[in-house]
Coordinates of C-alpha atoms in Angstrom, one line a residue:
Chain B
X1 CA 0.0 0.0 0.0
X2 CA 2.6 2.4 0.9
X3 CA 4.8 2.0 -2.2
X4 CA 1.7 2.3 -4.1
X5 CA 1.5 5.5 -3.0
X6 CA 5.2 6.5 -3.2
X7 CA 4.9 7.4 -6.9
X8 CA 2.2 9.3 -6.9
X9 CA 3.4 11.5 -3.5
X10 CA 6.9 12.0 -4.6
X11 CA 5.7 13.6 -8.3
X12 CA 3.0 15.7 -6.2
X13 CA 6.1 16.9 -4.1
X14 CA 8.3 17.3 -7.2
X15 CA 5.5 19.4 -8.3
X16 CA 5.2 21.7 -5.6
X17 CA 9.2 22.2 -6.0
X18 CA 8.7 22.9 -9.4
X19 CA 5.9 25.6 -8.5
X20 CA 7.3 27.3 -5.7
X21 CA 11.0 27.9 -8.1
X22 CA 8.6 29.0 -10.5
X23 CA 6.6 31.7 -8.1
X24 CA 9.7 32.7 -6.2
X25 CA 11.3 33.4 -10.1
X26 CA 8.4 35.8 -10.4
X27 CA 9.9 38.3 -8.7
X28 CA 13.5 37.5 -9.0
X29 CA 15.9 38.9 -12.2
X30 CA 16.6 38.2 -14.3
X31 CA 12.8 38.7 -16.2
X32 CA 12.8 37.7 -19.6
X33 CA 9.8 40.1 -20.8
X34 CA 10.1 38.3 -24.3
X35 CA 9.6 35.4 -23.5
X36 CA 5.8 36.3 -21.6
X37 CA 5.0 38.4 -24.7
X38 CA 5.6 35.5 -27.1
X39 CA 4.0 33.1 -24.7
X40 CA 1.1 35.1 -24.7
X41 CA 1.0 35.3 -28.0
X42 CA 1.2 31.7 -28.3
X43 CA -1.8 31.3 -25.5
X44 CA -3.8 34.6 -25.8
X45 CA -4.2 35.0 -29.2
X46 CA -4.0 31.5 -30.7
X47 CA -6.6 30.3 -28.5
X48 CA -8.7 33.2 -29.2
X49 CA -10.9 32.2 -32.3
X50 CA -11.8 28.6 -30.9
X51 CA -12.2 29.8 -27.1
X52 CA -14.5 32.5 -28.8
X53 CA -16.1 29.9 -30.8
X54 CA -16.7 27.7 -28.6
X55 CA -18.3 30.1 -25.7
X56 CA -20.7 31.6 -28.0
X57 CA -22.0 28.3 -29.0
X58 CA -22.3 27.2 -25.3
X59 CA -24.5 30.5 -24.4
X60 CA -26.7 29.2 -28.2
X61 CA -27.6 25.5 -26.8
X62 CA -28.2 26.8 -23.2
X63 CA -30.4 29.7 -24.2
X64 CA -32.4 26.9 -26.5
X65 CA -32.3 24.0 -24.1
X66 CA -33.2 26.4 -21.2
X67 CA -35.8 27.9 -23.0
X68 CA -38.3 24.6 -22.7
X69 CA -37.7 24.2 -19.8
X70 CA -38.3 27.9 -18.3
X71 CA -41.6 27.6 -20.9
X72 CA -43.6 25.7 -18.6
X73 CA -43.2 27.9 -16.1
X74 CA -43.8 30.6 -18.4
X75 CA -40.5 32.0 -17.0
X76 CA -39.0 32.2 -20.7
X77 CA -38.0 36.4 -20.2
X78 CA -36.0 34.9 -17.6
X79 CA -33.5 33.5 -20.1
X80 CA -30.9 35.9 -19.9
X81 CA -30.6 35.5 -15.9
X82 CA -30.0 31.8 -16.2
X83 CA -27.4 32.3 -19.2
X84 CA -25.7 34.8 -17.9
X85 CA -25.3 33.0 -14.6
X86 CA -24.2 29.4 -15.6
X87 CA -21.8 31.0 -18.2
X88 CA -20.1 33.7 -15.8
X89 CA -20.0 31.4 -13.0
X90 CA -19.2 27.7 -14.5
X91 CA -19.4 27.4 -18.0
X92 CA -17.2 30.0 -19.3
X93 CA -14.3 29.4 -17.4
X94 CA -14.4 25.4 -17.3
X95 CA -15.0 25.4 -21.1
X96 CA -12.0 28.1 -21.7
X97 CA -9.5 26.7 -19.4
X98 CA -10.5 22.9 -20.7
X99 CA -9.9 24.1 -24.3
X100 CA -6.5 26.0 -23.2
X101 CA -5.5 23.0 -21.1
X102 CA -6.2 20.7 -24.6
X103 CA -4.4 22.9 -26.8
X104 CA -2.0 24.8 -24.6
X105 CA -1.0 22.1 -21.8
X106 CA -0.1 19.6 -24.4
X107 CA 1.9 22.4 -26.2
X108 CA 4.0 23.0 -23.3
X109 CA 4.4 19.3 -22.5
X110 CA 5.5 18.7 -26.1
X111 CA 7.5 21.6 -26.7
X112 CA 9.6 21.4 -23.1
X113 CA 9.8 17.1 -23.4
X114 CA 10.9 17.7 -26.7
X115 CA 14.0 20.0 -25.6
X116 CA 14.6 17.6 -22.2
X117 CA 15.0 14.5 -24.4
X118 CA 17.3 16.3 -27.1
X119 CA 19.4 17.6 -23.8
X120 CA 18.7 21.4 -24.8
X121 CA 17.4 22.3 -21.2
X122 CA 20.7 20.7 -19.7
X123 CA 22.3 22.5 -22.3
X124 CA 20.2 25.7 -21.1
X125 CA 21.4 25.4 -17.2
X126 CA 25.2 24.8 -19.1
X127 CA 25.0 27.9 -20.7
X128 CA 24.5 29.5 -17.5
X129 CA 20.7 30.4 -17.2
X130 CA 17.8 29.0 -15.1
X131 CA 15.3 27.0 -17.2
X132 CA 12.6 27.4 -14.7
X133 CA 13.1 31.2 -15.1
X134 CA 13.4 31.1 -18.7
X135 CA 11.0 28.8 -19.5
X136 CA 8.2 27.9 -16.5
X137 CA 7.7 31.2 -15.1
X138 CA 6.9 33.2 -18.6
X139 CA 4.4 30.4 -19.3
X140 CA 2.9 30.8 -15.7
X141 CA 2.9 34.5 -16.1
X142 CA 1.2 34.4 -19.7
X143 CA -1.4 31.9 -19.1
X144 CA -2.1 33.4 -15.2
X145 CA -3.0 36.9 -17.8
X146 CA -4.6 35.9 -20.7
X147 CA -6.7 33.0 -19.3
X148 CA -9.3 35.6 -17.5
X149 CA -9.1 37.6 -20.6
X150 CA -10.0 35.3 -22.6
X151 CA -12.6 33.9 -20.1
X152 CA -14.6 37.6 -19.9
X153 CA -14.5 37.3 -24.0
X154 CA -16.1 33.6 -24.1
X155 CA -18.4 34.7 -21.4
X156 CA -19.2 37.7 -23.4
X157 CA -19.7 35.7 -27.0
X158 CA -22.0 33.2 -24.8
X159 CA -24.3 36.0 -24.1
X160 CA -24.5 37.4 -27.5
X161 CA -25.4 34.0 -28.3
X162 CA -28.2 33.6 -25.7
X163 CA -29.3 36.9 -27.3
X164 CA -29.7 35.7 -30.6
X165 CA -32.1 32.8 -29.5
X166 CA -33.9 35.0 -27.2
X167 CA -34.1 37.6 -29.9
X168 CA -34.7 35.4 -33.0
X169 CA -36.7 32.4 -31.5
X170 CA -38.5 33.1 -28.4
X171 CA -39.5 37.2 -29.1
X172 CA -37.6 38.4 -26.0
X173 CA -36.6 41.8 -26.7
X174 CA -32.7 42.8 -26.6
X175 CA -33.3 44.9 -23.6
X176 CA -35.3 42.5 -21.1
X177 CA -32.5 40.4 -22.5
X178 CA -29.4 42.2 -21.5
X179 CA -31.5 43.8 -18.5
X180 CA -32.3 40.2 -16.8
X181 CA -28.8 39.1 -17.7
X182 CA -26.8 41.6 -16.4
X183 CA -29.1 42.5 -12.9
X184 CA -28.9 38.8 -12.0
X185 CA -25.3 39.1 -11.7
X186 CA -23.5 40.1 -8.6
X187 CA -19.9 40.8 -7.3
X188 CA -19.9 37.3 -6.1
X189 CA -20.3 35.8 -9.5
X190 CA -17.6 38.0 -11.0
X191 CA -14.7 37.4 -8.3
X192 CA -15.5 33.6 -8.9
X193 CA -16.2 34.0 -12.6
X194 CA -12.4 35.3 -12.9
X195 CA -10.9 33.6 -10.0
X196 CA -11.4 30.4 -11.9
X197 CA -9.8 31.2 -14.6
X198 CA -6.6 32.7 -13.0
X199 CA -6.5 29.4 -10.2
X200 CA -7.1 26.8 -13.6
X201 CA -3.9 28.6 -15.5
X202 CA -1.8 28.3 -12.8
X203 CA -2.5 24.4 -13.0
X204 CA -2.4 24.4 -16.7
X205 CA 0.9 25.9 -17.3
X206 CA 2.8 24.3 -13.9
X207 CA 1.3 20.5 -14.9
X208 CA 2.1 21.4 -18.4
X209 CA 5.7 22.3 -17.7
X210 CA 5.7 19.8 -14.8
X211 CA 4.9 17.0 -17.3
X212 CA 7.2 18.7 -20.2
X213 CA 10.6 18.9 -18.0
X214 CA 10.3 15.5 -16.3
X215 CA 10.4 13.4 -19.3
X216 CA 12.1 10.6 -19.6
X217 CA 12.4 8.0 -22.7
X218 CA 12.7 9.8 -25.8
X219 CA 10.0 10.7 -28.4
X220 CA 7.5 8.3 -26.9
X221 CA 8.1 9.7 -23.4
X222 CA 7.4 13.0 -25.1
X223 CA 4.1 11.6 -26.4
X224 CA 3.1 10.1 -22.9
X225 CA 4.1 13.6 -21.1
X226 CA 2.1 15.4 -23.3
X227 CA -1.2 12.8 -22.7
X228 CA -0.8 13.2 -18.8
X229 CA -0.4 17.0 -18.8
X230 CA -3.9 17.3 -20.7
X231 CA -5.6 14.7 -18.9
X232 CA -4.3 15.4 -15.3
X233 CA -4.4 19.5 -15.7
X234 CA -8.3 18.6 -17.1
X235 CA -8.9 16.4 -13.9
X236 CA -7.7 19.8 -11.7
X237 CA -9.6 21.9 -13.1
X238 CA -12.8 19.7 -12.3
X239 CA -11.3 19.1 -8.5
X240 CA -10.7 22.8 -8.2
X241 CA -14.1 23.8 -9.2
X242 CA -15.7 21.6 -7.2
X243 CA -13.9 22.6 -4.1
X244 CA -14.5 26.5 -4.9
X245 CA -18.0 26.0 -5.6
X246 CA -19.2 25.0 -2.3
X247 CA -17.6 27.8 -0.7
X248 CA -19.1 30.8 -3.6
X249 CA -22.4 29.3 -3.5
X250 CA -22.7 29.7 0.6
X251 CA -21.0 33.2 0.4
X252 CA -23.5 33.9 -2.0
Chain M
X1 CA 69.4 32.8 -14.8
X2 CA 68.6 31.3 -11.3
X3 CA 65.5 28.5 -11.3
X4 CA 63.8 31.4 -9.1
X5 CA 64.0 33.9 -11.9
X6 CA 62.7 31.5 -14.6
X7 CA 60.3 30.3 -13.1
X8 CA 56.8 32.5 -13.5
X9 CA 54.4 33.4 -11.4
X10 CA 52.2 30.6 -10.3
X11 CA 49.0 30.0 -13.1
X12 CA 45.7 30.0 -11.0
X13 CA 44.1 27.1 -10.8
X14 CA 40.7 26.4 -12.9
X15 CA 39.6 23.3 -12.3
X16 CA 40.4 21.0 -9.4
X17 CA 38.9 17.3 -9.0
X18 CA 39.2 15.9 -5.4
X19 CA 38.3 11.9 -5.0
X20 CA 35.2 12.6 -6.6
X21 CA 32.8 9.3 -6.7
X22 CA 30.0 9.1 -8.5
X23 CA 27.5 6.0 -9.5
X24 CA 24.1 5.3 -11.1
X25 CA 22.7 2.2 -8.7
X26 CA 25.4 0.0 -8.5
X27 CA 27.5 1.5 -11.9
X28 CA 30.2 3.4 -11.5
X29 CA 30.3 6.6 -13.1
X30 CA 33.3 8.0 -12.0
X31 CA 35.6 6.6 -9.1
X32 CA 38.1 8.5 -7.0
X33 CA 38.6 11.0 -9.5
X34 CA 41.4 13.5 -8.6
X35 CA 43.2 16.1 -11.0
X36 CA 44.0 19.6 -11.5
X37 CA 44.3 21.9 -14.4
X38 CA 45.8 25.5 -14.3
X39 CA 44.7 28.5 -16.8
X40 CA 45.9 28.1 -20.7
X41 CA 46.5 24.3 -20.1
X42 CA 44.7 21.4 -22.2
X43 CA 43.6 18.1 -21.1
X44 CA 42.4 15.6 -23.6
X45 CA 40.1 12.7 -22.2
X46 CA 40.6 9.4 -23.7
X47 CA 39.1 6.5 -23.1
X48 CA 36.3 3.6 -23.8
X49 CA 32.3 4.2 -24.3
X50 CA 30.9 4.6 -21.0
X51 CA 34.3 5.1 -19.3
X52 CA 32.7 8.4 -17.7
X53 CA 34.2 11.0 -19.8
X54 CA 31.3 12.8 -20.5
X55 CA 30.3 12.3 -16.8
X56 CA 33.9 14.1 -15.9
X57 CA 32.6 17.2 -18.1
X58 CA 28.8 17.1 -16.5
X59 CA 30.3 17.1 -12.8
X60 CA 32.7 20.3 -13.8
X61 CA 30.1 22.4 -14.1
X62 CA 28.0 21.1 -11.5
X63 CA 24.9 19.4 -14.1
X64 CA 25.6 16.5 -12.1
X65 CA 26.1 16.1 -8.9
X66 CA 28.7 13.5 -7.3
X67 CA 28.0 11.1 -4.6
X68 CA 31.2 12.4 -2.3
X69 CA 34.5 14.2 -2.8
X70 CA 35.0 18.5 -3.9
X71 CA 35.0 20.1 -7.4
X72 CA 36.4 23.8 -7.8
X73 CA 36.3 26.0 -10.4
X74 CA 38.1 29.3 -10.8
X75 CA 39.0 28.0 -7.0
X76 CA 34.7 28.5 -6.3
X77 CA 33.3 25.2 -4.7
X78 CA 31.0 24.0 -7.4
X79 CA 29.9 21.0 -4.9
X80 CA 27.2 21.7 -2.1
X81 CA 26.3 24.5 -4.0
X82 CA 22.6 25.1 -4.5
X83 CA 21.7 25.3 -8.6
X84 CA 20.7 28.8 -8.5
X85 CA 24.2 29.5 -7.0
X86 CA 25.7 28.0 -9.9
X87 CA 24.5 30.1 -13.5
X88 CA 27.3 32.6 -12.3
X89 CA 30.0 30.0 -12.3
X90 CA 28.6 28.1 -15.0
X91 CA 29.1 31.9 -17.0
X92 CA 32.5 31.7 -17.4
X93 CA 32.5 28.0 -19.3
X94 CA 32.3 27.4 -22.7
X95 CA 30.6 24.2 -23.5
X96 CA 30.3 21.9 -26.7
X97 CA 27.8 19.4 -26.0
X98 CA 27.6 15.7 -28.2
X99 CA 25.6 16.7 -30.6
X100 CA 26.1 20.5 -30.5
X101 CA 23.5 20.9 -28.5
X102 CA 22.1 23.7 -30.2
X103 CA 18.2 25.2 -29.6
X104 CA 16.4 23.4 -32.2
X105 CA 13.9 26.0 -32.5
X106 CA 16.3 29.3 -32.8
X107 CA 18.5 30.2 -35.7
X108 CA 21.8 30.1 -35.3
X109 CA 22.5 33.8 -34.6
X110 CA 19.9 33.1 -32.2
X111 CA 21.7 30.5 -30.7
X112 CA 25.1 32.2 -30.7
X113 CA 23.6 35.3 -29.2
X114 CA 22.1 32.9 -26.3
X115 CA 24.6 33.2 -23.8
X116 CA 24.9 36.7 -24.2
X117 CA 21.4 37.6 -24.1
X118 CA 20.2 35.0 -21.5
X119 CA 22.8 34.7 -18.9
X120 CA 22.3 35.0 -15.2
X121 CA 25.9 36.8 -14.5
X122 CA 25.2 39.4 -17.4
X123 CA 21.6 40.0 -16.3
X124 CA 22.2 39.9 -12.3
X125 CA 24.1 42.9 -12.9
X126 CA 21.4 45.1 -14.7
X127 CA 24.3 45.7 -17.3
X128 CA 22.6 43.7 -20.1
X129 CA 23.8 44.1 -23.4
X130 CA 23.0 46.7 -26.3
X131 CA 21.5 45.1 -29.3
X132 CA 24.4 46.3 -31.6
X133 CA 26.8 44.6 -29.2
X134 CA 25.2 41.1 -29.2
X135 CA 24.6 41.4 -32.9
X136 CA 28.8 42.5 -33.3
X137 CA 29.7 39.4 -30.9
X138 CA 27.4 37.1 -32.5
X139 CA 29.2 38.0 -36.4
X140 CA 32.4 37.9 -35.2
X141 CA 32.6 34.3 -33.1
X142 CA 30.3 33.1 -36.4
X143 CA 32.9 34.0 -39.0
X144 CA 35.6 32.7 -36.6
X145 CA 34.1 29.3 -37.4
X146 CA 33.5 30.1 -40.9
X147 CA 29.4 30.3 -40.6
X148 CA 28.4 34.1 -41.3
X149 CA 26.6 32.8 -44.4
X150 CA 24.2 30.5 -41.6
X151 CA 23.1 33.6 -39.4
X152 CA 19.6 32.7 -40.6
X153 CA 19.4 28.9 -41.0
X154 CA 17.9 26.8 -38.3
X155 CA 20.1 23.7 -36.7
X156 CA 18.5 20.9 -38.6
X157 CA 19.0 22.8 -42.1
X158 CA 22.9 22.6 -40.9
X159 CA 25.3 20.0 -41.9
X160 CA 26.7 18.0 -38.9
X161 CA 29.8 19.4 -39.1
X162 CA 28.1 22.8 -39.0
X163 CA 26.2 22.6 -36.2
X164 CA 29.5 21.7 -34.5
X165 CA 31.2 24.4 -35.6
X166 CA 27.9 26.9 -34.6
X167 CA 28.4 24.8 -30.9
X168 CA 31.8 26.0 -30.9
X169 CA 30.5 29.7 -32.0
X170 CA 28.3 29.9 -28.9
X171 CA 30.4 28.2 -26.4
X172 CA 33.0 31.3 -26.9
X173 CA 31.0 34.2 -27.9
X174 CA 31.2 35.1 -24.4
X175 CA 35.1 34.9 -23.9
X176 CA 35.0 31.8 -21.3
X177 CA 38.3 31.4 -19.7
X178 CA 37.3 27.6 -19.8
X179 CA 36.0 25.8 -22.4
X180 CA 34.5 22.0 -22.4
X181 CA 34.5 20.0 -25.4
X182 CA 32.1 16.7 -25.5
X183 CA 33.6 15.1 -28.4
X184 CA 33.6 17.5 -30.9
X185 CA 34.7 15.2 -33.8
X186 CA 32.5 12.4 -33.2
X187 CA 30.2 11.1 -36.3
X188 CA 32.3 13.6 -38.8
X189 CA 34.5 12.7 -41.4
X190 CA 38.6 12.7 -40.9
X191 CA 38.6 16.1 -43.1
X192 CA 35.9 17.8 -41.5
X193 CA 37.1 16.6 -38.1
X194 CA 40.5 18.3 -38.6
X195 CA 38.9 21.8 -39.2
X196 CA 37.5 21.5 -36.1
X197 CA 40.0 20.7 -34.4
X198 CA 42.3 23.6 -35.7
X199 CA 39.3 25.4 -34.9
X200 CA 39.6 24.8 -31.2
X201 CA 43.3 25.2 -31.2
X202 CA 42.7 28.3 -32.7
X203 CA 40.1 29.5 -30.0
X204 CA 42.2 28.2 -27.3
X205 CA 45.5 30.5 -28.1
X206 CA 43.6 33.5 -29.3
X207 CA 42.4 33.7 -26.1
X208 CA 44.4 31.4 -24.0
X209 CA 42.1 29.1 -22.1
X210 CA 41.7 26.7 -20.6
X211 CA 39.9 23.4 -22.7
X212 CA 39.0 20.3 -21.8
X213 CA 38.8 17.9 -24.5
X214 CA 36.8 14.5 -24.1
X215 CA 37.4 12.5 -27.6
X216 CA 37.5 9.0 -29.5
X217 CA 40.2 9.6 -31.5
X218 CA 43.7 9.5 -31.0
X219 CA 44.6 12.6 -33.5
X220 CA 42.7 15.0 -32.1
X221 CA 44.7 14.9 -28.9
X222 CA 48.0 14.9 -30.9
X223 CA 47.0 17.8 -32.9
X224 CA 46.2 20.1 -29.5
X225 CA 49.1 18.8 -28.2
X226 CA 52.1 19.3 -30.5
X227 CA 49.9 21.9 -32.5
X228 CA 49.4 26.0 -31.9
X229 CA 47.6 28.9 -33.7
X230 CA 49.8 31.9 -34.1
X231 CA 47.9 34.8 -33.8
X232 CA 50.6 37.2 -35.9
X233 CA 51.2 34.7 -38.9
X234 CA 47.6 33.5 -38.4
X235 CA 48.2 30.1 -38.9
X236 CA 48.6 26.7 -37.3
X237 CA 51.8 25.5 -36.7
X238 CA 54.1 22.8 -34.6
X239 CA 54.5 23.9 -31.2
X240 CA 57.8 24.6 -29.8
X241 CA 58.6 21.9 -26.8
X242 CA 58.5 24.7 -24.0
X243 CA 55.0 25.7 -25.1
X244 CA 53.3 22.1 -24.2
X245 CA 51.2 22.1 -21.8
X246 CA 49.3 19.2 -22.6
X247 CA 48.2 16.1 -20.9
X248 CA 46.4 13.0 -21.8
X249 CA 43.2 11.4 -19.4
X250 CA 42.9 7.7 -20.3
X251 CA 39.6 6.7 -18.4
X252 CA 38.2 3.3 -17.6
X253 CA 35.1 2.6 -15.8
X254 CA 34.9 6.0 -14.2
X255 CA 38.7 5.5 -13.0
X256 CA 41.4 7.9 -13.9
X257 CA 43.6 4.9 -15.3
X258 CA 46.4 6.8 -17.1
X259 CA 47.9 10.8 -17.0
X260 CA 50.9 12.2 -18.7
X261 CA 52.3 13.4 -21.5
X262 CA 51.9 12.4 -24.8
X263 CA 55.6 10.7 -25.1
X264 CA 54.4 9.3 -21.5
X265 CA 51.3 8.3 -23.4
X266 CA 53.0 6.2 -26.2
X267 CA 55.5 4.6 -24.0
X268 CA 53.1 3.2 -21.9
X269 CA 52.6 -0.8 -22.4
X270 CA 49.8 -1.1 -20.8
X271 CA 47.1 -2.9 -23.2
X272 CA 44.1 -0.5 -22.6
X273 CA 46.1 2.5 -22.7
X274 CA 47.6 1.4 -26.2
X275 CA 44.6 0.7 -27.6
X276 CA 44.3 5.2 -27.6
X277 CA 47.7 5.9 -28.0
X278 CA 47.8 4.6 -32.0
X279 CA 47.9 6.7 -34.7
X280 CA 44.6 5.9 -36.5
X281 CA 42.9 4.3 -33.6
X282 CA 39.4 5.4 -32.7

């Protein structure tokens, strides 16, 4: 029992190594500016059209699937409240940080195995510089920014979407709309609707690197690195907002 | 002239091995490893696959860490030091790794410009480079190995013996009064492998540092040893005797089984010790 457990406590603690270099680098020089620019780049804007895509057709279905439902209550002018709620609190920032954990966590897995196998990160600390600072913390940094942003814009899209249902199939006019959907709404909803976000890409981009610098076994071992960082930074994100949800919902 | 007034001042030392032990489970890596080595002077490793050469190289610099026993360089203890300590030591060696080791992703003028750009000493400091002076350093150590013509190219769009030579561009663009070679001529053919080779002999007196050599073949060490760039007729040439300075590693399983000279090298009669000490053996 206990060695079956050795594994898995010894890579948590490597892990928590691995983070805490990668915070205390945060505010340590040397800062390679760069590199967070390019990484956001890489995270922010590539991730852009299918985050976008992807949270305005999640605001679509729930406005039509919701809109039945609320019907036999006769509750349909209601339909922005309920959009606007799922999507702000849950849906928008579990769908945007699963998609940036597919694309983006297997990115960084691949891209940092790839240079551990071919000895380029030992050949990093030879050269004389710190490949947590130069690689882990930018990504932290970058994906710690632009995973809110990009959050706000795929909660955005969702309710343009609700509104186009509401608008086009069940004659709710744009301003009850946008009225009901932005009253129901509190501060509550928005410190949790972005806290999400900015706890899930601190998990993306640590597991991610995490995954990506511990490889072992050449190109397959980059291609099993990269499978664990997505699934495992996926299975955080659910673990995290479930354990944050109890506590918002009660504040609330 | 008394012995007294010969006799120069004492070289500092650069690197110092004290019964360093090192082992992977129960394989050895390196065992009681001891030596010395004082600024301008070459050592070439010799010695079987898996003998520990490249392990010697790895521990220098502190990517490794040994079981027991004290490494110094520059007369700093590279042992017990934490890895965040060790970017400012690791800033004054030059390293060619196997394979060059280059950043697969970067051009080469990327590549070269690396050290200068990235490292820990230079940025600790605040006194960062200017662009103009990266971009100056980065020409000149690439047209000391020939390669201004490749500032553009990626690694994989290289030759092998190119991306050697771009290896040996970066490990001296920032002056390193130590320089670490992971056998350089490994893989390349006997022509290419001699430019290389004249191309380290000619960093190493331009500059007068310090190199460790780890390599397969015999020639290579007789070339750095008996062999000398002159900087004012610009060209290699056989070194006078008083300018050797020169000695040969012969490694087996992690020991340090042979040092000396070459002339100690090719009088030895030991069997395993031969086998590296004939011309044309590899």
């Amino acid at each position: 029992m206990l060695d079956f457990l050795k594994g898995p406590v010894e890579t948590f603690q490597e892990f928590l190594l691995l983070s805490g270099r990668a915070f205390r680098n945060i505010v340590r020089s040397p800062h390679y500016a760069d590199d967070i620019l390019l990484q956001m780049d890489a995270i922010g804007v590539g991730s852009l059209f299918i985050v976008s895509l992807i949270g305005f057709f999640s605001g679509v279905v729930m406005a039509l699937q919701m809109s039945r439902a609320l019907a036999t209550y006769g509750a349909q002018g209601q339909i922005g409240q309920i959009v606007s709620i799922t999507l702000v609190r849950e849906l928008g920032p579990v769908l945007a940080s699963l998609l940036v954990a597919g694309r983006n966590a297997s990115g960084i897995a691949s891209e940092l195995g790839s240079m551990r196998v071919t000895e380029q990160i030992d050949a990093m600390r030879a050269l004389g510089t710190d490949p947590i600072q130069k690689l882990v913390t930018p990504r932290l940094i970058a994906m710690a920014v632009v995973l809110p942003l990009l959050t706000i814009i795929a909660d955005f899209l969702g309710l343009v979407g609700g509104w186009l249902i509401a608008y086009g199939m069940l004659n709710i006019t744009t301003s009850q709309y946008w009225s009901t959907a932005w009253r129901a709404l509190e501060y509550n909803d928005l410190t949790q609707g972005l806290l999400k976000p900015f706890l899930f890409a601190i998990v993306i981009a640590l597991v991610g690197c995490y995954y990506g610098i511990n490889t072992t076994g050449g190109t397959q071992g980059v291609g099993r690195s990269t499978t664990k960082a997505v699934v495992v930074a996926s299975v955080w994100i659910f673990i995290i907002t479930s354990l944050l949800d109890p506590l918002f919902v009660n504040l609330g | 002239m008394t012995q007294a007034e010969s006799s120069p001042a004492p070289l500092p030392v650069v690197v110092e091995f004290e019964d360093v032990n090192l082992a992977y489970g129960t394989t050895p890596a390196l065992v009681h490893l001891s030596f010395s080595m004082k600024a301008g002077e070459t050592r070439v490793v010799l010695g079987a696959a898996g003998s520990g050469k490249t392990m010697l190289l790895k521990t220098a610099v502190g990517l490794v860490k040994p079981d027991s026993g004290h490494i110094s360089l520059f007369g700093e203890e590279v042992t017990g030091r934490k890895e965040s300590q060790l970017y400012g030591l690791r800033s004054k060696v030059g390293i060619l790794f196997q394979e060059g080791g280059l950043f697969d992703s970067l051009t080469i003028a990327e590549n070269v410009a690396y050290p200068l750009l990235n490292q820990y000493a230079l940025h600790k400091n605040g006194n960062t480079l200017p662009p103009e002076e990266v971009d100056r350093r980065v020409r000149e150590s690439l047209s000391f190995v020939e390669l201004e013509h490749t500032l553009d190219k990626f690694p994989s769009e290289l030759s092998g013996g190119m991306r050697r030579r771009a290896g040996i561009a970066r490990a001296i663009v920032t002056a390193p009064q130590l320089v670490l070679y992971d056998s350089p001529t490994a893989g390349l053919d006997p022509i290419t492998a001699n430019t290389i080779i004249n191309l380290i002999l000619k960093g190493r007196d331009m500059r007068n540092t310090a190199t460790i050599m780890v390599t397969h073949r015999y020639q290579d060490g007789r070339l750095m040893a008996n062999f000398r760039y002159n900087p004012s007729s610009g060209k290699i040439e056989r070194a006078e005797s008083g300018q050797l300075t020169t000695r040969f590693f012969v490694m087996q399983e992690g020991r340090l089984f042979f040092e000396g000279t070459e002339a100690e090298l090719r009088a030895s009669t030991d069997s395993y010790v031969q086998k590296f000490a004939r011309p044309g053996s590899s």
